[in-house]
Amino acid sequence: MTEMRLPVFSTIERDRRWNLAREFMAREGLDALLVFGEHEDAGPAPVAYDTWFTNGRAGTTVVFPRAGEPVALLPGPMFIMDHLESHRRGDTPWIPAQRLRGTRHSSTIIETLNELDLAESAIGVVGLGSHMPWHPEGIIPYNLWNNVLCRFPEAVFQAVDLPFGQLIMQLGEEEIAVLRHSASIGDAMVQAMVATAAPGVPESRVYAAGMAAGYSLGSLPPAMHLWSGADVVAAGPPDWGQRARTPRVLQDGDVIYAEVFSRE
């Protein structure tokens, strides 16, 4: 079996992103960025700007001083072990082990800001602003953020979610290649669903065909939204995945409404 050749993100792409971040901080008058990433199992549309800096597993907190290198705060030992194993297998980590921290509790954020001499600095924060539709008032937990604010009364924390999101919308060449590859996986998922769908086939089998195609092509797609029927008004995950009931069986004349998420 021939090994698949996939587009990857190189250290050239890392440097491009980090330079953009430094230019952004200089333009906005910021001494650092604090980027809070949503949990890796968040599903579709996660607030995962942390991965833009780390090229790694979602769910970390990144502190990036304008004059210095970023530090990644990890939520637990599994992330550290994954980092070590990927390095052992030949990957080049964007953030080396000496700039990783084992937790991302408020105490670790406080320690990191002190370590980087940012106690009285202007810090742009990603995670305080609105991220529609799931997080209209941000994703950072109240207790965590209150602890940080109480510890640094002389610092200025500024929500920069919108301007930072606009900054990274213009993709680099490597990002475009990965996006195209991800889109091709989405196409393959849809084709597998079309090939499976027929009267008498349960929705769950169509769903499984699409997800299996994504997995087999090396993606970890979040759970699809899927409903079927002649005049469906619902949208979202299928009802048999949300409450105990038998998956609907397709009938002649049905339309399948599916929202496919492929992720690279």
PDB file of C-alpha atoms in Angstrom:
ATOM      1  CA  MET A   1       0.000   0.000   0.000  1.00  0.00           C
ATOM      2  CA  THR A   2       1.438   3.367  -1.066  1.00  0.00           C
ATOM      3  CA  GLU A   3       1.818   5.934   1.694  1.00  0.00           C
ATOM      4  CA  MET A   4      -0.285   9.063   1.164  1.00  0.00           C
ATOM      5  CA  ARG A   5       1.635  12.281   0.535  1.00  0.00           C
ATOM      6  CA  LEU A   6      -0.082  15.074   2.374  1.00  0.00           C
ATOM      7  CA  PRO A   7       0.565  18.817   2.524  1.00  0.00           C
ATOM      8  CA  VAL A   8       2.134  19.874   5.805  1.00  0.00           C
ATOM      9  CA  PHE A   9       3.013  23.051   7.671  1.00  0.00           C
ATOM     10  CA  SER A  10       6.749  23.745   7.732  1.00  0.00           C
ATOM     11  CA  THR A  11       8.850  25.978   9.950  1.00  0.00           C
ATOM     12  CA  ILE A  12       8.657  28.520   7.101  1.00  0.00           C
ATOM     13  CA  GLU A  13       4.915  28.725   7.718  1.00  0.00           C
ATOM     14  CA  ARG A  14       5.556  28.941  11.463  1.00  0.00           C
ATOM     15  CA  ASP A  15       7.882  31.900  10.976  1.00  0.00           C
ATOM     16  CA  ARG A  16       5.401  33.594   8.647  1.00  0.00           C
ATOM     17  CA  ARG A  17       2.660  33.340  11.278  1.00  0.00           C
ATOM     18  CA  TRP A  18       4.822  34.405  14.188  1.00  0.00           C
ATOM     19  CA  ASN A  19       6.096  37.430  12.243  1.00  0.00           C
ATOM     20  CA  LEU A  20       2.492  38.389  11.471  1.00  0.00           C
ATOM     21  CA  ALA A  21       1.724  38.159  15.187  1.00  0.00           C
ATOM     22  CA  ARG A  22       4.671  40.381  16.081  1.00  0.00           C
ATOM     23  CA  GLU A  23       3.655  42.937  13.452  1.00  0.00           C
ATOM     24  CA  PHE A  24       0.104  42.828  14.802  1.00  0.00           C
ATOM     25  CA  MET A  25       1.292  43.498  18.346  1.00  0.00           C
ATOM     26  CA  ALA A  26       3.455  46.402  17.209  1.00  0.00           C
ATOM     27  CA  ARG A  27       0.575  47.899  15.236  1.00  0.00           C
ATOM     28  CA  GLU A  28      -1.900  47.523  18.114  1.00  0.00           C
ATOM     29  CA  GLY A  29       0.509  48.775  20.783  1.00  0.00           C
ATOM     30  CA  LEU A  30       0.615  45.430  22.601  1.00  0.00           C
ATOM     31  CA  ASP A  31       3.456  43.868  24.553  1.00  0.00           C
ATOM     32  CA  ALA A  32       2.085  40.327  24.314  1.00  0.00           C
ATOM     33  CA  LEU A  33      -0.780  38.118  23.230  1.00  0.00           C
ATOM     34  CA  LEU A  34      -2.621  35.679  25.472  1.00  0.00           C
ATOM     35  CA  VAL A  35      -4.570  33.164  23.378  1.00  0.00           C
ATOM     36  CA  PHE A  36      -7.029  30.827  25.092  1.00  0.00           C
ATOM     37  CA  GLY A  37      -7.960  27.792  22.981  1.00  0.00           C
ATOM     38  CA  GLU A  38     -11.191  25.840  23.249  1.00  0.00           C
ATOM     39  CA  HIS A  39     -11.150  22.147  24.209  1.00  0.00           C
ATOM     40  CA  GLU A  40     -10.071  19.773  21.424  1.00  0.00           C
ATOM     41  CA  ASP A  41     -13.437  17.947  21.468  1.00  0.00           C
ATOM     42  CA  ALA A  42     -15.450  21.135  20.932  1.00  0.00           C
ATOM     43  CA  GLY A  43     -16.745  19.918  17.563  1.00  0.00           C
ATOM     44  CA  PRO A  44     -17.457  22.132  14.542  1.00  0.00           C
ATOM     45  CA  ALA A  45     -16.190  25.728  14.539  1.00  0.00           C
ATOM     46  CA  PRO A  46     -13.936  25.471  17.597  1.00  0.00           C
ATOM     47  CA  VAL A  47     -12.246  28.598  18.923  1.00  0.00           C
ATOM     48  CA  ALA A  48      -8.800  27.149  18.275  1.00  0.00           C
ATOM     49  CA  TYR A  49      -6.531  30.076  17.480  1.00  0.00           C
ATOM     50  CA  ASP A  50      -3.956  28.478  19.764  1.00  0.00           C
ATOM     51  CA  THR A  51      -3.229  25.920  17.034  1.00  0.00           C
ATOM     52  CA  TRP A  52      -2.301  28.749  14.648  1.00  0.00           C
ATOM     53  CA  PHE A  53       0.696  29.357  16.889  1.00  0.00           C
ATOM     54  CA  THR A  54       1.517  25.777  17.887  1.00  0.00           C
ATOM     55  CA  ASN A  55       0.615  23.587  14.890  1.00  0.00           C
ATOM     56  CA  GLY A  56      -0.463  21.153  17.578  1.00  0.00           C
ATOM     57  CA  ARG A  57      -3.311  19.782  19.591  1.00  0.00           C
ATOM     58  CA  ALA A  58      -6.183  22.179  20.283  1.00  0.00           C
ATOM     59  CA  GLY A  59      -7.046  23.210  23.819  1.00  0.00           C
ATOM     60  CA  THR A  60      -3.926  25.032  24.993  1.00  0.00           C
ATOM     61  CA  THR A  61      -3.204  28.575  26.125  1.00  0.00           C
ATOM     62  CA  VAL A  62      -0.461  30.489  24.315  1.00  0.00           C
ATOM     63  CA  VAL A  63       1.411  33.466  25.750  1.00  0.00           C
ATOM     64  CA  PHE A  64       3.395  35.249  23.044  1.00  0.00           C
ATOM     65  CA  PRO A  65       5.533  38.238  24.079  1.00  0.00           C
ATOM     66  CA  ARG A  66       6.288  40.696  21.303  1.00  0.00           C
ATOM     67  CA  ALA A  67       9.975  40.589  22.217  1.00  0.00           C
ATOM     68  CA  GLY A  68      10.439  36.863  22.626  1.00  0.00           C
ATOM     69  CA  GLU A  69       9.160  33.419  21.786  1.00  0.00           C
ATOM     70  CA  PRO A  70       5.742  31.940  22.621  1.00  0.00           C
ATOM     71  CA  VAL A  71       5.068  29.706  25.601  1.00  0.00           C
ATOM     72  CA  ALA A  72       2.364  27.029  25.415  1.00  0.00           C
ATOM     73  CA  LEU A  73       0.391  26.087  28.508  1.00  0.00           C
ATOM     74  CA  LEU A  74      -0.963  22.558  28.173  1.00  0.00           C
ATOM     75  CA  PRO A  75      -4.051  21.214  29.941  1.00  0.00           C
ATOM     76  CA  GLY A  76      -2.538  17.948  31.119  1.00  0.00           C
ATOM     77  CA  PRO A  77       0.047  15.153  30.842  1.00  0.00           C
ATOM     78  CA  MET A  78      -1.480  13.646  27.678  1.00  0.00           C
ATOM     79  CA  PHE A  79      -0.488  16.735  25.720  1.00  0.00           C
ATOM     80  CA  ILE A  80       3.089  16.496  26.956  1.00  0.00           C
ATOM     81  CA  MET A  81       3.303  12.822  26.011  1.00  0.00           C
ATOM     82  CA  ASP A  82       1.899  13.537  22.548  1.00  0.00           C
ATOM     83  CA  HIS A  83       4.475  16.278  22.092  1.00  0.00           C
ATOM     84  CA  LEU A  84       7.311  13.949  23.076  1.00  0.00           C
ATOM     85  CA  GLU A  85       6.073  11.086  20.911  1.00  0.00           C
ATOM     86  CA  SER A  86       5.597  13.220  17.799  1.00  0.00           C
ATOM     87  CA  HIS A  87       9.112  14.597  18.259  1.00  0.00           C
ATOM     88  CA  ARG A  88      10.447  11.034  18.622  1.00  0.00           C
ATOM     89  CA  ARG A  89       8.747  10.126  15.338  1.00  0.00           C
ATOM     90  CA  GLY A  90      10.560  12.862  13.465  1.00  0.00           C
ATOM     91  CA  ASP A  91       8.227  15.855  13.653  1.00  0.00           C
ATOM     92  CA  THR A  92       9.677  19.292  14.298  1.00  0.00           C
ATOM     93  CA  PRO A  93       7.648  20.875  17.104  1.00  0.00           C
ATOM     94  CA  TRP A  94       6.975  24.559  16.622  1.00  0.00           C
ATOM     95  CA  ILE A  95       7.290  25.186  20.340  1.00  0.00           C
ATOM     96  CA  PRO A  96      10.181  23.277  21.982  1.00  0.00           C
ATOM     97  CA  ALA A  97       9.807  21.374  25.237  1.00  0.00           C
ATOM     98  CA  GLN A  98      11.501  24.049  27.360  1.00  0.00           C
ATOM     99  CA  ARG A  99       8.692  26.488  26.477  1.00  0.00           C
ATOM    100  CA  LEU A 100       5.871  24.130  27.460  1.00  0.00           C
ATOM    101  CA  ARG A 101       4.065  24.247  30.794  1.00  0.00           C
ATOM    102  CA  GLY A 102       2.160  21.319  32.286  1.00  0.00           C
ATOM    103  CA  THR A 103      -1.119  23.068  33.139  1.00  0.00           C
ATOM    104  CA  ARG A 104      -3.087  26.075  31.997  1.00  0.00           C
ATOM    105  CA  HIS A 105      -4.670  26.955  35.313  1.00  0.00           C
ATOM    106  CA  SER A 106      -4.832  30.609  36.329  1.00  0.00           C
ATOM    107  CA  SER A 107      -1.803  30.021  38.555  1.00  0.00           C
ATOM    108  CA  THR A 108       0.237  28.883  35.551  1.00  0.00           C
ATOM    109  CA  ILE A 109      -0.869  31.864  33.490  1.00  0.00           C
ATOM    110  CA  ILE A 110       0.145  34.130  36.358  1.00  0.00           C
ATOM    111  CA  GLU A 111       3.532  32.430  36.677  1.00  0.00           C
ATOM    112  CA  THR A 112       4.132  32.716  32.933  1.00  0.00           C
ATOM    113  CA  LEU A 113       3.212  36.398  32.739  1.00  0.00           C
ATOM    114  CA  ASN A 114       5.567  37.086  35.657  1.00  0.00           C
ATOM    115  CA  GLU A 115       8.303  34.985  34.078  1.00  0.00           C
ATOM    116  CA  LEU A 116       8.019  37.041  30.878  1.00  0.00           C
ATOM    117  CA  ASP A 117       8.008  40.333  32.838  1.00  0.00           C
ATOM    118  CA  LEU A 118       4.509  41.259  31.649  1.00  0.00           C
ATOM    119  CA  ALA A 119       2.976  42.260  34.988  1.00  0.00           C
ATOM    120  CA  GLU A 120       2.485  45.891  33.915  1.00  0.00           C
ATOM    121  CA  SER A 121       2.098  45.403  30.178  1.00  0.00           C
ATOM    122  CA  ALA A 122      -0.541  45.830  27.490  1.00  0.00           C
ATOM    123  CA  ILE A 123      -1.742  42.333  26.612  1.00  0.00           C
ATOM    124  CA  GLY A 124      -4.069  41.422  23.777  1.00  0.00           C
ATOM    125  CA  VAL A 125      -6.398  38.550  24.668  1.00  0.00           C
ATOM    126  CA  VAL A 126      -8.045  36.087  22.284  1.00  0.00           C
ATOM    127  CA  GLY A 127     -10.918  34.363  24.056  1.00  0.00           C
ATOM    128  CA  LEU A 128     -12.670  37.291  25.720  1.00  0.00           C
ATOM    129  CA  GLY A 129     -14.540  38.448  22.629  1.00  0.00           C
ATOM    130  CA  SER A 130     -17.611  37.079  20.901  1.00  0.00           C
ATOM    131  CA  HIS A 131     -17.305  33.910  18.837  1.00  0.00           C
ATOM    132  CA  MET A 132     -20.660  33.309  17.236  1.00  0.00           C
ATOM    133  CA  PRO A 133     -22.777  31.295  17.335  1.00  0.00           C
ATOM    134  CA  TRP A 134     -21.593  29.176  20.269  1.00  0.00           C
ATOM    135  CA  HIS A 135     -19.786  31.746  22.405  1.00  0.00           C
ATOM    136  CA  PRO A 136     -21.396  35.192  22.177  1.00  0.00           C
ATOM    137  CA  GLU A 137     -19.519  36.341  25.307  1.00  0.00           C
ATOM    138  CA  GLY A 138     -16.172  34.587  24.974  1.00  0.00           C
ATOM    139  CA  ILE A 139     -14.757  31.264  26.110  1.00  0.00           C
ATOM    140  CA  ILE A 140     -12.468  32.083  29.055  1.00  0.00           C
ATOM    141  CA  PRO A 141     -13.853  30.783  32.385  1.00  0.00           C
ATOM    142  CA  TYR A 142     -14.848  33.480  34.881  1.00  0.00           C
ATOM    143  CA  ASN A 143     -12.874  32.134  37.857  1.00  0.00           C
ATOM    144  CA  LEU A 144      -9.700  31.764  35.819  1.00  0.00           C
ATOM    145  CA  TRP A 145      -9.916  35.238  34.364  1.00  0.00           C
ATOM    146  CA  ASN A 146     -10.871  36.866  37.653  1.00  0.00           C
ATOM    147  CA  ASN A 147      -7.773  35.353  39.281  1.00  0.00           C
ATOM    148  CA  VAL A 148      -5.561  36.765  36.536  1.00  0.00           C
ATOM    149  CA  LEU A 149      -7.125  40.227  36.729  1.00  0.00           C
ATOM    150  CA  CYS A 150      -6.779  40.355  40.509  1.00  0.00           C
ATOM    151  CA  ARG A 151      -3.114  39.411  40.309  1.00  0.00           C
ATOM    152  CA  PHE A 152      -2.199  42.014  37.655  1.00  0.00           C
ATOM    153  CA  PRO A 153      -4.009  45.279  38.477  1.00  0.00           C
ATOM    154  CA  GLU A 154      -1.350  47.290  36.612  1.00  0.00           C
ATOM    155  CA  ALA A 155      -1.661  45.344  33.352  1.00  0.00           C
ATOM    156  CA  VAL A 156      -4.017  46.361  30.544  1.00  0.00           C
ATOM    157  CA  PHE A 157      -5.896  43.431  29.003  1.00  0.00           C
ATOM    158  CA  GLN A 158      -7.572  44.130  25.669  1.00  0.00           C
ATOM    159  CA  ALA A 159      -9.861  41.756  23.764  1.00  0.00           C
ATOM    160  CA  VAL A 160      -8.473  41.395  20.228  1.00  0.00           C
ATOM    161  CA  ASP A 161     -10.539  38.471  18.940  1.00  0.00           C
ATOM    162  CA  LEU A 162     -11.984  40.316  15.931  1.00  0.00           C
ATOM    163  CA  PRO A 163      -8.849  42.065  14.621  1.00  0.00           C
ATOM    164  CA  PHE A 164      -6.745  38.964  15.226  1.00  0.00           C
ATOM    165  CA  GLY A 165      -9.281  36.821  13.366  1.00  0.00           C
ATOM    166  CA  GLN A 166      -9.128  39.256  10.459  1.00  0.00           C
ATOM    167  CA  LEU A 167      -5.331  39.090  10.524  1.00  0.00           C
ATOM    168  CA  ILE A 168      -5.205  35.348   9.906  1.00  0.00           C
ATOM    169  CA  MET A 169      -7.960  35.231   7.269  1.00  0.00           C
ATOM    170  CA  GLN A 170      -5.469  35.853   4.472  1.00  0.00           C
ATOM    171  CA  LEU A 171      -3.968  32.391   4.030  1.00  0.00           C
ATOM    172  CA  GLY A 172      -0.389  31.535   3.191  1.00  0.00           C
ATOM    173  CA  GLU A 173       0.593  29.129   0.407  1.00  0.00           C
ATOM    174  CA  GLU A 174       0.928  26.155   2.741  1.00  0.00           C
ATOM    175  CA  GLU A 175      -2.427  26.927   4.350  1.00  0.00           C
ATOM    176  CA  ILE A 176      -4.109  27.035   0.939  1.00  0.00           C
ATOM    177  CA  ALA A 177      -2.622  23.638   0.045  1.00  0.00           C
ATOM    178  CA  VAL A 178      -3.890  22.120   3.290  1.00  0.00           C
ATOM    179  CA  LEU A 179      -7.309  23.726   2.795  1.00  0.00           C
ATOM    180  CA  ARG A 180      -7.593  22.257  -0.691  1.00  0.00           C
ATOM    181  CA  HIS A 181      -6.660  18.842   0.629  1.00  0.00           C
ATOM    182  CA  SER A 182      -9.225  19.143   3.406  1.00  0.00           C
ATOM    183  CA  ALA A 183     -11.881  20.147   0.871  1.00  0.00           C
ATOM    184  CA  SER A 184     -11.063  17.092  -1.239  1.00  0.00           C
ATOM    185  CA  ILE A 185     -11.688  14.922   1.817  1.00  0.00           C
ATOM    186  CA  GLY A 186     -15.047  16.627   2.280  1.00  0.00           C
ATOM    187  CA  ASP A 187     -15.901  15.852  -1.336  1.00  0.00           C
ATOM    188  CA  ALA A 188     -14.979  12.199  -0.786  1.00  0.00           C
ATOM    189  CA  MET A 189     -17.193  12.054   2.298  1.00  0.00           C
ATOM    190  CA  VAL A 190     -20.156  13.365   0.310  1.00  0.00           C
ATOM    191  CA  GLN A 191     -19.508  10.939  -2.549  1.00  0.00           C
ATOM    192  CA  ALA A 192     -19.481   8.032  -0.101  1.00  0.00           C
ATOM    193  CA  MET A 193     -22.806   9.177   1.332  1.00  0.00           C
ATOM    194  CA  VAL A 194     -24.375   9.522  -2.122  1.00  0.00           C
ATOM    195  CA  ALA A 195     -23.199   6.027  -3.039  1.00  0.00           C
ATOM    196  CA  THR A 196     -24.770   4.590   0.123  1.00  0.00           C
ATOM    197  CA  ALA A 197     -28.090   6.451   0.210  1.00  0.00           C
ATOM    198  CA  ALA A 198     -31.122   4.568  -1.158  1.00  0.00           C
ATOM    199  CA  PRO A 199     -34.703   3.839  -0.099  1.00  0.00           C
ATOM    200  CA  GLY A 200     -34.675   1.343   2.760  1.00  0.00           C
ATOM    201  CA  VAL A 201     -31.234   2.371   4.030  1.00  0.00           C
ATOM    202  CA  PRO A 202     -31.115   3.859   7.559  1.00  0.00           C
ATOM    203  CA  GLU A 203     -29.694   7.337   8.036  1.00  0.00           C
ATOM    204  CA  SER A 204     -27.044   5.898  10.326  1.00  0.00           C
ATOM    205  CA  ARG A 205     -25.534   3.862   7.492  1.00  0.00           C
ATOM    206  CA  VAL A 206     -25.263   6.939   5.274  1.00  0.00           C
ATOM    207  CA  TYR A 207     -23.730   8.851   8.170  1.00  0.00           C
ATOM    208  CA  ALA A 208     -21.228   6.057   8.830  1.00  0.00           C
ATOM    209  CA  ALA A 209     -20.174   5.956   5.173  1.00  0.00           C
ATOM    210  CA  GLY A 210     -19.349   9.649   5.160  1.00  0.00           C
ATOM    211  CA  MET A 211     -17.439   9.584   8.419  1.00  0.00           C
ATOM    212  CA  ALA A 212     -15.542   6.435   7.430  1.00  0.00           C
ATOM    213  CA  ALA A 213     -14.392   8.092   4.208  1.00  0.00           C
ATOM    214  CA  GLY A 214     -13.040  11.044   6.201  1.00  0.00           C
ATOM    215  CA  TYR A 215     -11.221   8.821   8.662  1.00  0.00           C
ATOM    216  CA  SER A 216      -9.756   6.599   5.946  1.00  0.00           C
ATOM    217  CA  LEU A 217      -8.263   9.631   4.186  1.00  0.00           C
ATOM    218  CA  GLY A 218      -6.433  10.741   7.312  1.00  0.00           C
ATOM    219  CA  SER A 219      -8.816  13.333   8.738  1.00  0.00           C
ATOM    220  CA  LEU A 220     -10.583  13.485  12.088  1.00  0.00           C
ATOM    221  CA  PRO A 221     -13.827  15.145  10.999  1.00  0.00           C
ATOM    222  CA  PRO A 222     -16.158  16.427  13.725  1.00  0.00           C
ATOM    223  CA  ALA A 223     -19.586  14.834  13.879  1.00  0.00           C
ATOM    224  CA  MET A 224     -21.749  15.765  10.894  1.00  0.00           C
ATOM    225  CA  HIS A 225     -25.118  17.458  10.943  1.00  0.00           C
ATOM    226  CA  LEU A 226     -27.604  15.258   9.076  1.00  0.00           C
ATOM    227  CA  TRP A 227     -31.357  14.988   8.677  1.00  0.00           C
ATOM    228  CA  SER A 228     -33.470  13.415   5.949  1.00  0.00           C
ATOM    229  CA  GLY A 229     -37.046  13.604   4.708  1.00  0.00           C
ATOM    230  CA  ALA A 230     -39.278  15.203   2.139  1.00  0.00           C
ATOM    231  CA  ASP A 231     -39.672  18.545   3.940  1.00  0.00           C
ATOM    232  CA  VAL A 232     -37.165  18.685   6.808  1.00  0.00           C
ATOM    233  CA  VAL A 233     -36.996  21.870   8.864  1.00  0.00           C
ATOM    234  CA  ALA A 234     -34.488  20.611  11.451  1.00  0.00           C
ATOM    235  CA  ALA A 235     -30.718  21.119  11.322  1.00  0.00           C
ATOM    236  CA  GLY A 236     -27.897  19.775  13.450  1.00  0.00           C
ATOM    237  CA  PRO A 237     -26.797  16.327  14.617  1.00  0.00           C
ATOM    238  CA  PRO A 238     -29.295  13.564  13.804  1.00  0.00           C
ATOM    239  CA  ASP A 239     -31.963  13.030  16.433  1.00  0.00           C
ATOM    240  CA  TRP A 240     -30.962   9.398  17.018  1.00  0.00           C
ATOM    241  CA  GLY A 241     -27.588  10.664  18.240  1.00  0.00           C
ATOM    242  CA  GLN A 242     -29.170  13.028  20.752  1.00  0.00           C
ATOM    243  CA  ARG A 243     -31.887  10.881  22.304  1.00  0.00           C
ATOM    244  CA  ALA A 244     -32.770   7.190  22.372  1.00  0.00           C
ATOM    245  CA  ARG A 245     -34.531   6.348  19.135  1.00  0.00           C
ATOM    246  CA  THR A 246     -34.080   4.233  16.023  1.00  0.00           C
ATOM    247  CA  PRO A 247     -32.395   5.931  13.045  1.00  0.00           C
ATOM    248  CA  ARG A 248     -34.843   6.946  10.347  1.00  0.00           C
ATOM    249  CA  VAL A 249     -35.013   4.751   7.230  1.00  0.00           C
ATOM    250  CA  LEU A 250     -34.750   6.601   3.921  1.00  0.00           C
ATOM    251  CA  GLN A 251     -37.769   6.657   1.640  1.00  0.00           C
ATOM    252  CA  ASP A 252     -38.245   7.335  -2.052  1.00  0.00           C
ATOM    253  CA  GLY A 253     -38.319  11.106  -2.657  1.00  0.00           C
ATOM    254  CA  ASP A 254     -36.310  12.019   0.441  1.00  0.00           C
ATOM    255  CA  VAL A 255     -33.729  14.766   0.516  1.00  0.00           C
ATOM    256  CA  ILE A 256     -30.679  14.362   2.770  1.00  0.00           C
ATOM    257  CA  TYR A 257     -29.517  17.547   4.416  1.00  0.00           C
ATOM    258  CA  ALA A 258     -25.916  17.119   5.591  1.00  0.00           C
ATOM    259  CA  GLU A 259     -23.314  19.556   6.850  1.00  0.00           C
ATOM    260  CA  VAL A 260     -19.931  17.917   6.413  1.00  0.00           C
ATOM    261  CA  PHE A 261     -16.868  18.988   8.388  1.00  0.00           C
ATOM    262  CA  SER A 262     -13.452  17.853   7.175  1.00  0.00           C
ATOM    263  CA  ARG A 263     -10.471  19.023   9.181  1.00  0.00           C
ATOM    264  CA  GLU A 264      -6.743  18.838   8.540  1.00  0.00           C
TER     265      GLU A 264
END
